[in-house]
Each structure stands twice: as structure tokens, then as C-alpha cells.
């Protein structure tokens, strides 16, 4: 799994997450419809277990999806199979599902 080096943020009061999230502002792309459709997102924070995504416009994110992590130069750094845990308007909480599809492009 590709880690995202950024400043670590401590757990906020009431935080129930096991691992700390790292603040980041990285581009990503949600892939849906058997990989035929994609939607750009901003990855706001990241951990070994999941991430918080910000959509550019409100739409219902499917229960499971693949997420491409993009480099600063627009290349795909990694692909994660994810499960939507929650959605509040433009913000989405995603849990990374470890499986054989999670990969780093060569």
C-alpha cells in the first residue's frame, strides 16, 4: 500500500478510529459502473484503514468502489478497493478493503 507522507494530526475528541489520519490534499478518482465511469475527488485525509474524500458536486457514491490515487503529475500511484462508510453532502468516508485488486501500477 502506498503511504501518503504528510503531517500527522492527533485524534479529535470523540474520535473512534484505531489509527491516526494524516492530513493531505491529493487528487483521486472514484471508478464505478464496472470501471466505465469515473469522478474526480480530493483526498482530504488518509490512514492505513481509510480516507475522507471531498466530491466536486453532490452525488450518491456507491456502497463499494475503486479509488485511484493520483500523483502530482497525473499518473496513477495506487488503486484501492473501498467501501463507503458514510456520506454528508460533498464529504465521504471510505474504508479500504484489503483484497487482491488493491495494487500499485508498475
mmCIF file of C-alpha atoms in Angstrom:
data_model
loop_
_atom_site.group_PDB
_atom_site.id
_atom_site.type_symbol
_atom_site.label_atom_id
_atom_site.label_comp_id
_atom_site.label_asym_id
_atom_site.label_seq_id
_atom_site.Cartn_x
_atom_site.Cartn_y
_atom_site.Cartn_z
ATOM 1 C CA UNK A 1 0.000 0.000 0.000
ATOM 2 C CA UNK A 2 1.303 3.453 -0.842
ATOM 3 C CA UNK A 3 1.524 5.744 2.174
ATOM 4 C CA UNK A 4 0.972 9.454 1.868
ATOM 5 C CA UNK A 5 3.648 11.455 3.692
ATOM 6 C CA UNK A 6 2.003 14.449 5.303
ATOM 7 C CA UNK A 7 1.738 15.997 8.757
ATOM 8 C CA UNK A 8 0.021 13.694 11.242
ATOM 9 C CA UNK A 9 -2.996 15.066 13.052
ATOM 10 C CA UNK A 10 -3.906 13.842 16.537
ATOM 11 C CA UNK A 11 -7.271 12.259 17.222
ATOM 12 C CA UNK A 12 -10.049 14.791 17.777
ATOM 13 C CA UNK A 13 -12.267 14.496 20.855
ATOM 14 C CA UNK A 14 -14.800 11.723 20.242
ATOM 15 C CA UNK A 15 -12.672 10.078 17.552
ATOM 16 C CA UNK A 16 -13.239 6.295 17.486
ATOM 17 C CA UNK A 17 -10.737 5.414 14.759
ATOM 18 C CA UNK A 18 -7.933 2.984 15.709
ATOM 19 C CA UNK A 19 -5.251 4.575 13.557
ATOM 20 C CA UNK A 20 -4.451 8.270 13.176
ATOM 21 C CA UNK A 21 -5.323 10.019 9.950
ATOM 22 C CA UNK A 22 -2.782 12.063 8.031
ATOM 23 C CA UNK A 23 -3.948 15.372 6.554
ATOM 24 C CA UNK A 24 -3.363 15.607 2.847
ATOM 25 C CA UNK A 25 -4.739 17.251 -0.259
ATOM 26 C CA UNK A 26 -4.288 14.705 -3.029
ATOM 27 C CA UNK A 27 -6.217 14.115 -6.217
ATOM 28 C CA UNK A 28 -8.109 10.884 -6.645
ATOM 29 C CA UNK A 29 -10.642 9.321 -8.947
ATOM 30 C CA UNK A 30 -13.619 7.136 -7.975
ATOM 31 C CA UNK A 31 -14.233 4.390 -10.538
ATOM 32 C CA UNK A 32 -17.772 2.981 -10.871
ATOM 33 C CA UNK A 33 -20.005 1.215 -13.389
ATOM 34 C CA UNK A 34 -17.534 -1.655 -13.966
ATOM 35 C CA UNK A 35 -14.743 0.920 -14.388
ATOM 36 C CA UNK A 36 -16.582 2.660 -17.257
ATOM 37 C CA UNK A 37 -17.318 5.863 -15.302
ATOM 38 C CA UNK A 38 -15.099 7.979 -13.072
ATOM 39 C CA UNK A 39 -15.448 11.012 -10.824
ATOM 40 C CA UNK A 40 -12.605 13.219 -9.614
ATOM 41 C CA UNK A 41 -12.295 13.711 -5.852
ATOM 42 C CA UNK A 42 -9.947 15.379 -3.384
ATOM 43 C CA UNK A 43 -8.464 13.120 -0.697
ATOM 44 C CA UNK A 44 -8.514 15.211 2.489
ATOM 45 C CA UNK A 45 -7.022 12.723 4.925
ATOM 46 C CA UNK A 46 -5.659 9.216 4.756
ATOM 47 C CA UNK A 47 -4.862 6.306 7.073
ATOM 48 C CA UNK A 48 -3.962 2.643 6.668
ATOM 49 C CA UNK A 49 -7.666 1.784 7.086
ATOM 50 C CA UNK A 50 -9.456 4.520 5.142
ATOM 51 C CA UNK A 51 -9.762 8.078 3.941
ATOM 52 C CA UNK A 52 -12.010 11.105 3.754
ATOM 53 C CA UNK A 53 -12.921 12.261 0.259
ATOM 54 C CA UNK A 54 -14.397 15.529 -0.966
ATOM 55 C CA UNK A 55 -16.554 15.458 -4.087
ATOM 56 C CA UNK A 56 -16.722 18.343 -6.556
ATOM 57 C CA UNK A 57 -20.513 18.046 -6.711
ATOM 58 C CA UNK A 58 -23.069 16.096 -4.697
ATOM 59 C CA UNK A 59 -23.909 12.612 -5.984
ATOM 60 C CA UNK A 60 -24.620 9.301 -4.282
ATOM 61 C CA UNK A 61 -21.355 7.378 -4.011
ATOM 62 C CA UNK A 62 -21.993 3.619 -4.385
ATOM 63 C CA UNK A 63 -21.538 1.245 -1.458
ATOM 64 C CA UNK A 64 -18.282 -0.140 -2.921
ATOM 65 C CA UNK A 65 -15.948 1.398 -5.482
ATOM 66 C CA UNK A 66 -12.343 1.564 -6.620
ATOM 67 C CA UNK A 67 -10.308 4.675 -5.948
ATOM 68 C CA UNK A 68 -7.248 5.710 -7.948
ATOM 69 C CA UNK A 69 -4.684 7.765 -6.040
ATOM 70 C CA UNK A 70 -3.139 10.234 -8.489
ATOM 71 C CA UNK A 71 0.402 11.628 -8.383
ATOM 72 C CA UNK A 72 1.111 15.337 -8.693
ATOM 73 C CA UNK A 73 1.844 14.689 -12.358
ATOM 74 C CA UNK A 74 -1.452 12.932 -13.087
ATOM 75 C CA UNK A 75 -0.160 9.349 -13.014
ATOM 76 C CA UNK A 76 -1.939 6.611 -11.069
ATOM 77 C CA UNK A 77 0.096 5.835 -7.916
ATOM 78 C CA UNK A 78 -2.191 3.190 -6.413
ATOM 79 C CA UNK A 79 -5.663 1.707 -6.692
ATOM 80 C CA UNK A 80 -7.726 0.894 -3.591
ATOM 81 C CA UNK A 81 -10.943 -1.105 -3.358
ATOM 82 C CA UNK A 82 -13.147 0.870 -0.934
ATOM 83 C CA UNK A 83 -16.416 0.709 0.952
ATOM 84 C CA UNK A 84 -18.441 3.864 1.617
ATOM 85 C CA UNK A 85 -18.942 4.159 5.384
ATOM 86 C CA UNK A 86 -20.771 7.493 5.398
ATOM 87 C CA UNK A 87 -21.627 10.461 3.213
ATOM 88 C CA UNK A 88 -22.606 14.002 4.253
ATOM 89 C CA UNK A 89 -23.133 16.140 1.164
ATOM 90 C CA UNK A 90 -19.753 16.577 -0.513
ATOM 91 C CA UNK A 91 -17.807 14.586 2.125
ATOM 92 C CA UNK A 92 -17.442 10.809 2.020
ATOM 93 C CA UNK A 93 -15.807 8.443 4.500
ATOM 94 C CA UNK A 94 -14.238 5.425 2.792
ATOM 95 C CA UNK A 95 -12.835 2.234 4.308
ATOM 96 C CA UNK A 96 -10.081 0.457 2.362
ATOM 97 C CA UNK A 97 -10.998 -3.176 1.710
ATOM 98 C CA UNK A 98 -7.788 -5.219 1.507
ATOM 99 C CA UNK A 99 -8.035 -7.652 -1.399
ATOM 100 C CA UNK A 100 -6.173 -8.864 -4.438
ATOM 101 C CA UNK A 101 -7.370 -5.882 -6.509
ATOM 102 C CA UNK A 102 -5.535 -3.318 -4.348
ATOM 103 C CA UNK A 103 -2.379 -2.656 -6.319
ATOM 104 C CA UNK A 104 0.323 -0.219 -7.252
ATOM 105 C CA UNK A 105 0.686 0.320 -11.000
ATOM 106 C CA UNK A 106 4.069 -0.531 -12.469
#
